[in-house]
Amino acid sequence: MKARLLRWLPSGRVGVISIPFAFLFLFFFVPFILVIGISFSQQVLGVPPYAPLTQWKDGILGISLNMSHYQFLLHDDLYAETYLSSLRMALISTVCCLLIGYPVAYCIARARESIRGTLMMLVMLPFWTSFLIRVYAWVAILKNDGLLNNFLMWIGLISTPLRLYHTDWGVYIGMVYSYLPFMIMPLYAHLVKMDLTLLEAANDLGAKPWKSFMLITLPLSRNGIIAGSLLVFIPAVGEYVIPELLGGSDTLMIGRVMWEEFFNNIDWPMASAVTCAMVVLLLVPMALFQHYQVKEMEEGQ
């Protein structure tokens, strides 16, 4: 019985990749195909709130595709501004995460081996609590009478509260805080594997520390920078919770627009069109991420 079961099970590479591919097919590809279909349907009052794409009548199968939602996306300035605003905020958040995360990852990678695990655990510690709770905690910190303003006024640094809550600044702070670990982890993984004898050789040849960093450390950590940047940028573009809790009414991001179309306007076809456009927008960074992952695996071999 055991021998027959082993013969039935897929073996080798096919067996390893079949499970994740089946998972992606069931929980990503199939739902996304349904979303694409809804984006070409017509909004109706009912349950579900969209018309079917196919209709069988008198032995004839009719298929009707409604392109008006995509035409509306192309001609309405609000959606163009929303996409550009989302890209801008995600890009700025990614750069801030890189500027903060690189020194942190570098210090952890150069720390004593006995404490590296503890330092990385501190980086991962926020993941032990709910994402929603962590973001909501920033409301109490950034409000006009919150912890940050009270502290700055107590030490005499400011005389009037800083307006951070319900602004783009609050969104940037929330995004950097939430996605910083995603930048630190791949950077640390590359920096900790770097051959330090290269820096010693550069030092023996008279290179200054900053020149050794620019010519050796930075190029060798390039793949980590790219991987970390994409891990931050891709989810930041479609972020909803942070702009909703910390942003103002004028904070435009794709996630908020999709929520309003789905639940406020009950316009599922329009929301689906916005979703499909966002996925197309993210195909380039996702393809770059896949390319550098494959390249990294080949270099590791």
PDB file of C-alpha atoms in Angstrom:
ATOM      1  CA  MET A   1       0.000   0.000   0.000  1.00  0.00           C
ATOM      2  CA  LYS A   2       2.786   2.392   0.929  1.00  0.00           C
ATOM      3  CA  ALA A   3       4.698   1.635  -2.286  1.00  0.00           C
ATOM      4  CA  ARG A   4       1.616   2.306  -4.418  1.00  0.00           C
ATOM      5  CA  LEU A   5       1.021   5.605  -2.585  1.00  0.00           C
ATOM      6  CA  LEU A   6       4.609   6.709  -3.196  1.00  0.00           C
ATOM      7  CA  ARG A   7       4.288   5.857  -6.905  1.00  0.00           C
ATOM      8  CA  TRP A   8       1.094   7.916  -7.068  1.00  0.00           C
ATOM      9  CA  LEU A   9       2.597  10.993  -5.437  1.00  0.00           C
ATOM     10  CA  PRO A  10       4.363  13.420  -7.815  1.00  0.00           C
ATOM     11  CA  SER A  11       8.078  13.413  -7.376  1.00  0.00           C
ATOM     12  CA  GLY A  12      10.946  15.802  -7.880  1.00  0.00           C
ATOM     13  CA  ARG A  13      10.505  19.346  -9.058  1.00  0.00           C
ATOM     14  CA  VAL A  14       6.936  18.880 -10.311  1.00  0.00           C
ATOM     15  CA  GLY A  15       5.813  17.682  -6.899  1.00  0.00           C
ATOM     16  CA  VAL A  16       7.433  20.637  -5.144  1.00  0.00           C
ATOM     17  CA  ILE A  17       5.944  23.361  -7.328  1.00  0.00           C
ATOM     18  CA  SER A  18       2.507  21.796  -7.879  1.00  0.00           C
ATOM     19  CA  ILE A  19       1.179  22.694  -4.404  1.00  0.00           C
ATOM     20  CA  PRO A  20       1.995  26.451  -4.493  1.00  0.00           C
ATOM     21  CA  PHE A  21       0.840  26.671  -8.109  1.00  0.00           C
ATOM     22  CA  ALA A  22      -2.458  25.006  -7.190  1.00  0.00           C
ATOM     23  CA  PHE A  23      -2.833  27.434  -4.286  1.00  0.00           C
ATOM     24  CA  LEU A  24      -2.200  30.441  -6.538  1.00  0.00           C
ATOM     25  CA  PHE A  25      -4.590  29.084  -9.165  1.00  0.00           C
ATOM     26  CA  LEU A  26      -7.455  28.614  -6.692  1.00  0.00           C
ATOM     27  CA  PHE A  27      -7.012  31.701  -4.521  1.00  0.00           C
ATOM     28  CA  PHE A  28      -5.534  34.262  -6.938  1.00  0.00           C
ATOM     29  CA  PHE A  29      -6.037  33.355 -10.588  1.00  0.00           C
ATOM     30  CA  VAL A  30      -9.666  32.166 -10.370  1.00  0.00           C
ATOM     31  CA  PRO A  31     -10.844  35.128  -8.212  1.00  0.00           C
ATOM     32  CA  PHE A  32      -8.988  37.567 -10.468  1.00  0.00           C
ATOM     33  CA  ILE A  33     -10.679  36.096 -13.551  1.00  0.00           C
ATOM     34  CA  LEU A  34     -14.014  36.652 -11.814  1.00  0.00           C
ATOM     35  CA  VAL A  35     -13.037  40.263 -11.061  1.00  0.00           C
ATOM     36  CA  ILE A  36     -12.106  40.792 -14.719  1.00  0.00           C
ATOM     37  CA  GLY A  37     -15.490  39.414 -15.750  1.00  0.00           C
ATOM     38  CA  ILE A  38     -17.329  41.728 -13.329  1.00  0.00           C
ATOM     39  CA  SER A  39     -15.381  44.729 -14.695  1.00  0.00           C
ATOM     40  CA  PHE A  40     -16.996  44.142 -18.119  1.00  0.00           C
ATOM     41  CA  SER A  41     -20.525  43.828 -16.741  1.00  0.00           C
ATOM     42  CA  GLN A  42     -23.233  46.438 -16.187  1.00  0.00           C
ATOM     43  CA  GLN A  43     -24.250  47.782 -12.790  1.00  0.00           C
ATOM     44  CA  VAL A  44     -27.781  46.810 -11.744  1.00  0.00           C
ATOM     45  CA  LEU A  45     -29.908  47.068  -8.627  1.00  0.00           C
ATOM     46  CA  GLY A  46     -30.025  43.592  -7.195  1.00  0.00           C
ATOM     47  CA  VAL A  47     -27.997  40.774  -5.689  1.00  0.00           C
ATOM     48  CA  PRO A  48     -25.371  40.565  -7.051  1.00  0.00           C
ATOM     49  CA  PRO A  49     -25.281  44.216  -8.174  1.00  0.00           C
ATOM     50  CA  TYR A  50     -24.101  43.485 -11.734  1.00  0.00           C
ATOM     51  CA  ALA A  51     -25.590  41.960 -14.857  1.00  0.00           C
ATOM     52  CA  PRO A  52     -24.347  38.607 -16.230  1.00  0.00           C
ATOM     53  CA  LEU A  53     -22.039  38.679 -19.226  1.00  0.00           C
ATOM     54  CA  THR A  54     -23.797  35.837 -21.042  1.00  0.00           C
ATOM     55  CA  GLN A  55     -27.427  35.363 -21.955  1.00  0.00           C
ATOM     56  CA  TRP A  56     -29.081  32.319 -23.515  1.00  0.00           C
ATOM     57  CA  LYS A  57     -32.146  33.129 -25.609  1.00  0.00           C
ATOM     58  CA  ASP A  58     -33.850  31.150 -28.381  1.00  0.00           C
ATOM     59  CA  GLY A  59     -30.885  28.822 -28.665  1.00  0.00           C
ATOM     60  CA  ILE A  60     -28.444  31.703 -29.117  1.00  0.00           C
ATOM     61  CA  LEU A  61     -25.686  32.444 -26.612  1.00  0.00           C
ATOM     62  CA  GLY A  62     -25.080  36.159 -26.355  1.00  0.00           C
ATOM     63  CA  ILE A  63     -22.022  37.717 -24.744  1.00  0.00           C
ATOM     64  CA  SER A  64     -22.095  41.410 -23.868  1.00  0.00           C
ATOM     65  CA  LEU A  65     -18.955  43.213 -22.735  1.00  0.00           C
ATOM     66  CA  ASN A  66     -19.362  46.687 -21.262  1.00  0.00           C
ATOM     67  CA  MET A  67     -16.260  48.798 -21.939  1.00  0.00           C
ATOM     68  CA  SER A  68     -17.659  52.014 -20.468  1.00  0.00           C
ATOM     69  CA  HIS A  69     -15.925  51.577 -17.099  1.00  0.00           C
ATOM     70  CA  TYR A  70     -12.467  51.421 -18.665  1.00  0.00           C
ATOM     71  CA  GLN A  71     -13.317  54.370 -20.917  1.00  0.00           C
ATOM     72  CA  PHE A  72     -14.403  56.293 -17.831  1.00  0.00           C
ATOM     73  CA  LEU A  73     -11.081  55.465 -16.156  1.00  0.00           C
ATOM     74  CA  LEU A  74      -9.171  56.908 -19.096  1.00  0.00           C
ATOM     75  CA  HIS A  75     -11.207  60.110 -19.345  1.00  0.00           C
ATOM     76  CA  ASP A  76     -11.892  60.936 -15.687  1.00  0.00           C
ATOM     77  CA  ASP A  77      -9.124  63.046 -14.153  1.00  0.00           C
ATOM     78  CA  LEU A  78      -9.985  61.841 -10.634  1.00  0.00           C
ATOM     79  CA  TYR A  79      -8.781  58.310 -11.315  1.00  0.00           C
ATOM     80  CA  ALA A  80      -5.634  59.516 -13.067  1.00  0.00           C
ATOM     81  CA  GLU A  81      -4.835  61.737 -10.082  1.00  0.00           C
ATOM     82  CA  THR A  82      -5.554  58.840  -7.736  1.00  0.00           C
ATOM     83  CA  TYR A  83      -3.172  56.498  -9.519  1.00  0.00           C
ATOM     84  CA  LEU A  84      -0.452  59.147  -9.679  1.00  0.00           C
ATOM     85  CA  SER A  85      -0.972  60.029  -6.010  1.00  0.00           C
ATOM     86  CA  SER A  86      -0.752  56.357  -5.015  1.00  0.00           C
ATOM     87  CA  LEU A  87       2.457  55.896  -7.002  1.00  0.00           C
ATOM     88  CA  ARG A  88       3.944  59.069  -5.517  1.00  0.00           C
ATOM     89  CA  MET A  89       3.117  58.159  -1.927  1.00  0.00           C
ATOM     90  CA  ALA A  90       4.315  54.589  -2.372  1.00  0.00           C
ATOM     91  CA  LEU A  91       7.568  55.785  -3.962  1.00  0.00           C
ATOM     92  CA  ILE A  92       8.275  58.346  -1.220  1.00  0.00           C
ATOM     93  CA  SER A  93       7.496  55.750   1.458  1.00  0.00           C
ATOM     94  CA  THR A  94       9.845  53.279  -0.237  1.00  0.00           C
ATOM     95  CA  VAL A  95      12.689  55.817  -0.356  1.00  0.00           C
ATOM     96  CA  CYS A  96      12.170  56.684   3.327  1.00  0.00           C
ATOM     97  CA  CYS A  97      12.173  52.988   4.255  1.00  0.00           C
ATOM     98  CA  LEU A  98      15.413  52.539   2.317  1.00  0.00           C
ATOM     99  CA  LEU A  99      17.106  55.520   3.963  1.00  0.00           C
ATOM    100  CA  ILE A 100      16.125  54.266   7.415  1.00  0.00           C
ATOM    101  CA  GLY A 101      16.324  50.539   6.806  1.00  0.00           C
ATOM    102  CA  TYR A 102      19.756  50.369   5.191  1.00  0.00           C
ATOM    103  CA  PRO A 103      21.688  51.733   8.216  1.00  0.00           C
ATOM    104  CA  VAL A 104      19.642  49.507  10.543  1.00  0.00           C
ATOM    105  CA  ALA A 105      20.295  46.390   8.450  1.00  0.00           C
ATOM    106  CA  TYR A 106      23.976  47.321   8.137  1.00  0.00           C
ATOM    107  CA  CYS A 107      24.380  47.725  11.902  1.00  0.00           C
ATOM    108  CA  ILE A 108      22.656  44.411  12.592  1.00  0.00           C
ATOM    109  CA  ALA A 109      24.772  42.615   9.978  1.00  0.00           C
ATOM    110  CA  ARG A 110      27.975  44.025  11.505  1.00  0.00           C
ATOM    111  CA  ALA A 111      26.933  43.351  15.111  1.00  0.00           C
ATOM    112  CA  ARG A 112      28.270  40.409  17.090  1.00  0.00           C
ATOM    113  CA  GLU A 113      26.920  37.132  15.809  1.00  0.00           C
ATOM    114  CA  SER A 114      25.532  36.292  19.252  1.00  0.00           C
ATOM    115  CA  ILE A 115      23.127  39.258  19.265  1.00  0.00           C
ATOM    116  CA  ARG A 116      22.100  39.355  15.594  1.00  0.00           C
ATOM    117  CA  GLY A 117      19.167  37.030  16.198  1.00  0.00           C
ATOM    118  CA  THR A 118      17.921  39.187  19.066  1.00  0.00           C
ATOM    119  CA  LEU A 119      18.186  42.362  16.996  1.00  0.00           C
ATOM    120  CA  MET A 120      16.283  40.791  14.105  1.00  0.00           C
ATOM    121  CA  MET A 121      13.647  39.580  16.546  1.00  0.00           C
ATOM    122  CA  LEU A 122      13.170  43.198  17.669  1.00  0.00           C
ATOM    123  CA  VAL A 123      12.662  44.175  14.030  1.00  0.00           C
ATOM    124  CA  MET A 124      10.032  41.446  13.640  1.00  0.00           C
ATOM    125  CA  LEU A 125       8.371  42.164  16.985  1.00  0.00           C
ATOM    126  CA  PRO A 126       5.634  44.470  15.566  1.00  0.00           C
ATOM    127  CA  PHE A 127       4.330  41.548  13.480  1.00  0.00           C
ATOM    128  CA  TRP A 128       3.290  39.831  16.710  1.00  0.00           C
ATOM    129  CA  THR A 129       0.366  42.247  17.016  1.00  0.00           C
ATOM    130  CA  SER A 130      -2.475  43.027  14.641  1.00  0.00           C
ATOM    131  CA  PHE A 131      -1.676  45.340  11.728  1.00  0.00           C
ATOM    132  CA  LEU A 132      -4.891  47.265  12.357  1.00  0.00           C
ATOM    133  CA  ILE A 133      -4.056  47.803  16.027  1.00  0.00           C
ATOM    134  CA  ARG A 134      -0.533  48.985  15.184  1.00  0.00           C
ATOM    135  CA  VAL A 135      -1.822  51.545  12.691  1.00  0.00           C
ATOM    136  CA  TYR A 136      -4.630  52.673  14.986  1.00  0.00           C
ATOM    137  CA  ALA A 137      -2.087  53.273  17.765  1.00  0.00           C
ATOM    138  CA  TRP A 138      -0.583  56.026  15.622  1.00  0.00           C
ATOM    139  CA  VAL A 139      -3.872  57.941  15.888  1.00  0.00           C
ATOM    140  CA  ALA A 140      -3.205  58.488  19.606  1.00  0.00           C
ATOM    141  CA  ILE A 141       0.386  59.476  18.807  1.00  0.00           C
ATOM    142  CA  LEU A 142      -0.200  61.907  15.927  1.00  0.00           C
ATOM    143  CA  LYS A 143      -3.336  63.764  17.078  1.00  0.00           C
ATOM    144  CA  ASN A 144      -3.063  67.430  18.018  1.00  0.00           C
ATOM    145  CA  ASP A 145      -3.343  66.446  21.681  1.00  0.00           C
ATOM    146  CA  GLY A 146      -1.508  63.177  21.154  1.00  0.00           C
ATOM    147  CA  LEU A 147       1.654  61.805  22.710  1.00  0.00           C
ATOM    148  CA  LEU A 148       4.052  63.282  20.134  1.00  0.00           C
ATOM    149  CA  ASN A 149       2.755  66.856  20.265  1.00  0.00           C
ATOM    150  CA  ASN A 150       2.470  66.803  24.049  1.00  0.00           C
ATOM    151  CA  PHE A 151       6.055  65.616  24.342  1.00  0.00           C
ATOM    152  CA  LEU A 152       7.428  68.203  21.885  1.00  0.00           C
ATOM    153  CA  MET A 153       5.549  70.996  23.646  1.00  0.00           C
ATOM    154  CA  TRP A 154       6.689  69.738  27.069  1.00  0.00           C
ATOM    155  CA  ILE A 155      10.367  69.942  26.082  1.00  0.00           C
ATOM    156  CA  GLY A 156       9.776  73.375  24.520  1.00  0.00           C
ATOM    157  CA  LEU A 157      10.607  72.390  20.954  1.00  0.00           C
ATOM    158  CA  ILE A 158       7.267  73.646  19.595  1.00  0.00           C
ATOM    159  CA  SER A 159       4.671  76.092  20.918  1.00  0.00           C
ATOM    160  CA  THR A 160       1.662  74.938  18.899  1.00  0.00           C
ATOM    161  CA  PRO A 161       0.734  71.349  17.972  1.00  0.00           C
ATOM    162  CA  LEU A 162       1.981  69.983  14.678  1.00  0.00           C
ATOM    163  CA  ARG A 163      -0.788  68.962  12.298  1.00  0.00           C
ATOM    164  CA  LEU A 164       0.128  65.371  11.451  1.00  0.00           C
ATOM    165  CA  TYR A 165      -3.130  63.491  11.917  1.00  0.00           C
ATOM    166  CA  HIS A 166      -5.430  63.373   8.869  1.00  0.00           C
ATOM    167  CA  THR A 167      -2.653  64.585   6.565  1.00  0.00           C
ATOM    168  CA  ASP A 168      -0.315  63.008   4.013  1.00  0.00           C
ATOM    169  CA  TRP A 169       2.468  63.269   6.602  1.00  0.00           C
ATOM    170  CA  GLY A 170       0.541  60.910   8.845  1.00  0.00           C
ATOM    171  CA  VAL A 171       0.147  58.463   5.958  1.00  0.00           C
ATOM    172  CA  TYR A 172       3.883  58.554   5.246  1.00  0.00           C
ATOM    173  CA  ILE A 173       4.693  57.936   8.916  1.00  0.00           C
ATOM    174  CA  GLY A 174       2.263  55.022   9.070  1.00  0.00           C
ATOM    175  CA  MET A 175       3.560  53.453   5.861  1.00  0.00           C
ATOM    176  CA  VAL A 176       7.215  53.762   6.819  1.00  0.00           C
ATOM    177  CA  TYR A 177       6.527  52.277  10.235  1.00  0.00           C
ATOM    178  CA  SER A 178       4.428  49.410   8.837  1.00  0.00           C
ATOM    179  CA  TYR A 179       6.641  48.422   5.898  1.00  0.00           C
ATOM    180  CA  LEU A 180      10.106  49.113   7.311  1.00  0.00           C
ATOM    181  CA  PRO A 181      10.697  45.464   8.352  1.00  0.00           C
ATOM    182  CA  PHE A 182      10.085  44.382   4.741  1.00  0.00           C
ATOM    183  CA  MET A 183      13.010  46.593   3.733  1.00  0.00           C
ATOM    184  CA  ILE A 184      15.328  45.550   6.560  1.00  0.00           C
ATOM    185  CA  MET A 185      14.979  41.774   6.119  1.00  0.00           C
ATOM    186  CA  PRO A 186      16.265  41.391   2.522  1.00  0.00           C
ATOM    187  CA  LEU A 187      18.951  44.021   3.115  1.00  0.00           C
ATOM    188  CA  TYR A 188      20.181  42.156   6.193  1.00  0.00           C
ATOM    189  CA  ALA A 189      20.155  38.840   4.309  1.00  0.00           C
ATOM    190  CA  HIS A 190      22.533  40.282   1.681  1.00  0.00           C
ATOM    191  CA  LEU A 191      24.750  42.318   4.000  1.00  0.00           C
ATOM    192  CA  VAL A 192      25.351  39.482   6.471  1.00  0.00           C
ATOM    193  CA  LYS A 193      26.625  37.217   3.675  1.00  0.00           C
ATOM    194  CA  MET A 194      29.085  39.778   2.318  1.00  0.00           C
ATOM    195  CA  ASP A 195      32.774  38.812   2.312  1.00  0.00           C
ATOM    196  CA  LEU A 196      34.406  41.238   4.768  1.00  0.00           C
ATOM    197  CA  THR A 197      37.871  40.447   3.435  1.00  0.00           C
ATOM    198  CA  LEU A 198      37.025  42.683   0.477  1.00  0.00           C
ATOM    199  CA  LEU A 199      36.714  45.657   2.847  1.00  0.00           C
ATOM    200  CA  GLU A 200      39.957  44.695   4.556  1.00  0.00           C
ATOM    201  CA  ALA A 201      41.722  44.568   1.191  1.00  0.00           C
ATOM    202  CA  ALA A 202      40.318  47.973   0.238  1.00  0.00           C
ATOM    203  CA  ASN A 203      41.472  49.382   3.577  1.00  0.00           C
ATOM    204  CA  ASP A 204      44.974  47.956   3.059  1.00  0.00           C
ATOM    205  CA  LEU A 205      45.097  49.619  -0.351  1.00  0.00           C
ATOM    206  CA  GLY A 206      44.324  53.007   1.229  1.00  0.00           C
ATOM    207  CA  ALA A 207      40.629  53.344   0.401  1.00  0.00           C
ATOM    208  CA  LYS A 208      38.634  55.518   2.793  1.00  0.00           C
ATOM    209  CA  PRO A 209      35.581  53.968   4.536  1.00  0.00           C
ATOM    210  CA  TRP A 210      33.072  55.921   2.467  1.00  0.00           C
ATOM    211  CA  LYS A 211      34.792  54.882  -0.771  1.00  0.00           C
ATOM    212  CA  SER A 212      34.839  51.227   0.302  1.00  0.00           C
ATOM    213  CA  PHE A 213      31.140  51.498   1.032  1.00  0.00           C
ATOM    214  CA  MET A 214      30.322  53.057  -2.349  1.00  0.00           C
ATOM    215  CA  LEU A 215      32.499  50.691  -4.401  1.00  0.00           C
ATOM    216  CA  ILE A 216      32.062  47.420  -2.487  1.00  0.00           C
ATOM    217  CA  THR A 217      29.241  47.303   0.067  1.00  0.00           C
ATOM    218  CA  LEU A 218      26.595  49.181  -1.912  1.00  0.00           C
ATOM    219  CA  PRO A 219      27.024  47.256  -5.211  1.00  0.00           C
ATOM    220  CA  LEU A 220      27.059  43.898  -3.420  1.00  0.00           C
ATOM    221  CA  SER A 221      23.798  44.764  -1.642  1.00  0.00           C
ATOM    222  CA  ARG A 222      22.075  45.924  -4.837  1.00  0.00           C
ATOM    223  CA  ASN A 223      19.798  42.901  -5.088  1.00  0.00           C
ATOM    224  CA  GLY A 224      18.745  43.383  -1.465  1.00  0.00           C
ATOM    225  CA  ILE A 225      17.926  47.033  -2.163  1.00  0.00           C
ATOM    226  CA  ILE A 226      15.822  46.077  -5.189  1.00  0.00           C
ATOM    227  CA  ALA A 227      14.015  43.241  -3.381  1.00  0.00           C
ATOM    228  CA  GLY A 228      13.297  45.370  -0.303  1.00  0.00           C
ATOM    229  CA  SER A 229      12.120  48.324  -2.379  1.00  0.00           C
ATOM    230  CA  LEU A 230       9.696  46.176  -4.359  1.00  0.00           C
ATOM    231  CA  LEU A 231       8.419  44.455  -1.207  1.00  0.00           C
ATOM    232  CA  VAL A 232       7.541  47.902   0.153  1.00  0.00           C
ATOM    233  CA  PHE A 233       6.392  49.606  -3.052  1.00  0.00           C
ATOM    234  CA  ILE A 234       3.991  46.952  -4.367  1.00  0.00           C
ATOM    235  CA  PRO A 235       1.708  46.661  -1.295  1.00  0.00           C
ATOM    236  CA  ALA A 236       2.016  50.383  -0.525  1.00  0.00           C
ATOM    237  CA  VAL A 237       0.398  51.322  -3.851  1.00  0.00           C
ATOM    238  CA  GLY A 238      -2.849  49.563  -2.962  1.00  0.00           C
ATOM    239  CA  GLU A 239      -2.829  50.367   0.768  1.00  0.00           C
ATOM    240  CA  TYR A 240      -6.221  51.127   2.295  1.00  0.00           C
ATOM    241  CA  VAL A 241      -6.051  50.896   6.104  1.00  0.00           C
ATOM    242  CA  ILE A 242      -3.280  53.475   6.635  1.00  0.00           C
ATOM    243  CA  PRO A 243      -4.768  56.231   4.399  1.00  0.00           C
ATOM    244  CA  GLU A 244      -8.224  55.589   5.882  1.00  0.00           C
ATOM    245  CA  LEU A 245      -7.096  55.900   9.512  1.00  0.00           C
ATOM    246  CA  LEU A 246      -4.290  58.453   9.257  1.00  0.00           C
ATOM    247  CA  GLY A 247      -5.021  60.332   6.033  1.00  0.00           C
ATOM    248  CA  GLY A 248      -7.393  63.190   5.383  1.00  0.00           C
ATOM    249  CA  SER A 249     -10.401  63.433   3.123  1.00  0.00           C
ATOM    250  CA  ASP A 250      -8.178  64.743   0.335  1.00  0.00           C
ATOM    251  CA  THR A 251      -5.725  61.815   0.540  1.00  0.00           C
ATOM    252  CA  LEU A 252      -6.161  60.033  -2.774  1.00  0.00           C
ATOM    253  CA  MET A 253      -5.122  56.370  -2.964  1.00  0.00           C
ATOM    254  CA  ILE A 254      -6.382  53.486  -5.048  1.00  0.00           C
ATOM    255  CA  GLY A 255      -7.385  51.385  -2.040  1.00  0.00           C
ATOM    256  CA  ARG A 256      -9.778  54.046  -0.762  1.00  0.00           C
ATOM    257  CA  VAL A 257     -11.293  54.526  -4.212  1.00  0.00           C
ATOM    258  CA  MET A 258     -11.911  50.782  -4.565  1.00  0.00           C
ATOM    259  CA  TRP A 259     -13.565  50.677  -1.120  1.00  0.00           C
ATOM    260  CA  GLU A 260     -15.861  53.587  -1.969  1.00  0.00           C
ATOM    261  CA  GLU A 261     -16.881  52.038  -5.279  1.00  0.00           C
ATOM    262  CA  PHE A 262     -17.539  48.622  -3.739  1.00  0.00           C
ATOM    263  CA  PHE A 263     -19.313  49.546  -0.508  1.00  0.00           C
ATOM    264  CA  ASN A 264     -20.485  53.167  -0.766  1.00  0.00           C
ATOM    265  CA  ASN A 265     -21.527  53.374  -4.415  1.00  0.00           C
ATOM    266  CA  ILE A 266     -22.286  49.628  -4.722  1.00  0.00           C
ATOM    267  CA  ASP A 267     -20.714  49.839  -8.173  1.00  0.00           C
ATOM    268  CA  TRP A 268     -18.907  46.515  -8.382  1.00  0.00           C
ATOM    269  CA  PRO A 269     -18.107  46.743 -12.119  1.00  0.00           C
ATOM    270  CA  MET A 270     -16.393  50.125 -11.680  1.00  0.00           C
ATOM    271  CA  ALA A 271     -14.510  48.907  -8.595  1.00  0.00           C
ATOM    272  CA  SER A 272     -13.403  45.816 -10.509  1.00  0.00           C
ATOM    273  CA  ALA A 273     -12.157  47.974 -13.384  1.00  0.00           C
ATOM    274  CA  VAL A 274     -10.145  50.072 -10.911  1.00  0.00           C
ATOM    275  CA  THR A 275      -8.707  46.869  -9.447  1.00  0.00           C
ATOM    276  CA  CYS A 276      -7.713  45.472 -12.846  1.00  0.00           C
ATOM    277  CA  ALA A 277      -6.067  48.760 -13.794  1.00  0.00           C
ATOM    278  CA  MET A 278      -4.082  48.680 -10.540  1.00  0.00           C
ATOM    279  CA  VAL A 279      -2.889  45.132 -11.224  1.00  0.00           C
ATOM    280  CA  VAL A 280      -1.763  46.152 -14.720  1.00  0.00           C
ATOM    281  CA  LEU A 281       0.031  49.108 -13.147  1.00  0.00           C
ATOM    282  CA  LEU A 282       1.883  46.772 -10.781  1.00  0.00           C
ATOM    283  CA  LEU A 283       2.829  44.184 -13.394  1.00  0.00           C
ATOM    284  CA  VAL A 284       6.127  45.942 -14.145  1.00  0.00           C
ATOM    285  CA  PRO A 285       7.416  46.052 -10.543  1.00  0.00           C
ATOM    286  CA  MET A 286       6.167  42.491  -9.947  1.00  0.00           C
ATOM    287  CA  ALA A 287       8.006  41.299 -13.064  1.00  0.00           C
ATOM    288  CA  LEU A 288      11.153  43.073 -11.872  1.00  0.00           C
ATOM    289  CA  PHE A 289      10.823  41.441  -8.463  1.00  0.00           C
ATOM    290  CA  GLN A 290      10.478  38.001 -10.060  1.00  0.00           C
ATOM    291  CA  HIS A 291      13.466  38.697 -12.328  1.00  0.00           C
ATOM    292  CA  TYR A 292      15.762  39.637  -9.467  1.00  0.00           C
ATOM    293  CA  GLN A 293      14.555  36.713  -7.365  1.00  0.00           C
ATOM    294  CA  VAL A 294      15.441  34.288 -10.139  1.00  0.00           C
ATOM    295  CA  LYS A 295      18.758  36.065 -10.681  1.00  0.00           C
ATOM    296  CA  GLU A 296      19.536  35.864  -6.967  1.00  0.00           C
ATOM    297  CA  MET A 297      18.778  32.129  -6.891  1.00  0.00           C
ATOM    298  CA  GLU A 298      21.050  31.555  -9.872  1.00  0.00           C
ATOM    299  CA  GLU A 299      23.861  33.509  -8.233  1.00  0.00           C
ATOM    300  CA  GLY A 300      23.384  31.529  -5.017  1.00  0.00           C
ATOM    301  CA  GLN A 301      23.881  28.283  -6.915  1.00  0.00           C
TER     302      GLN A 301
END
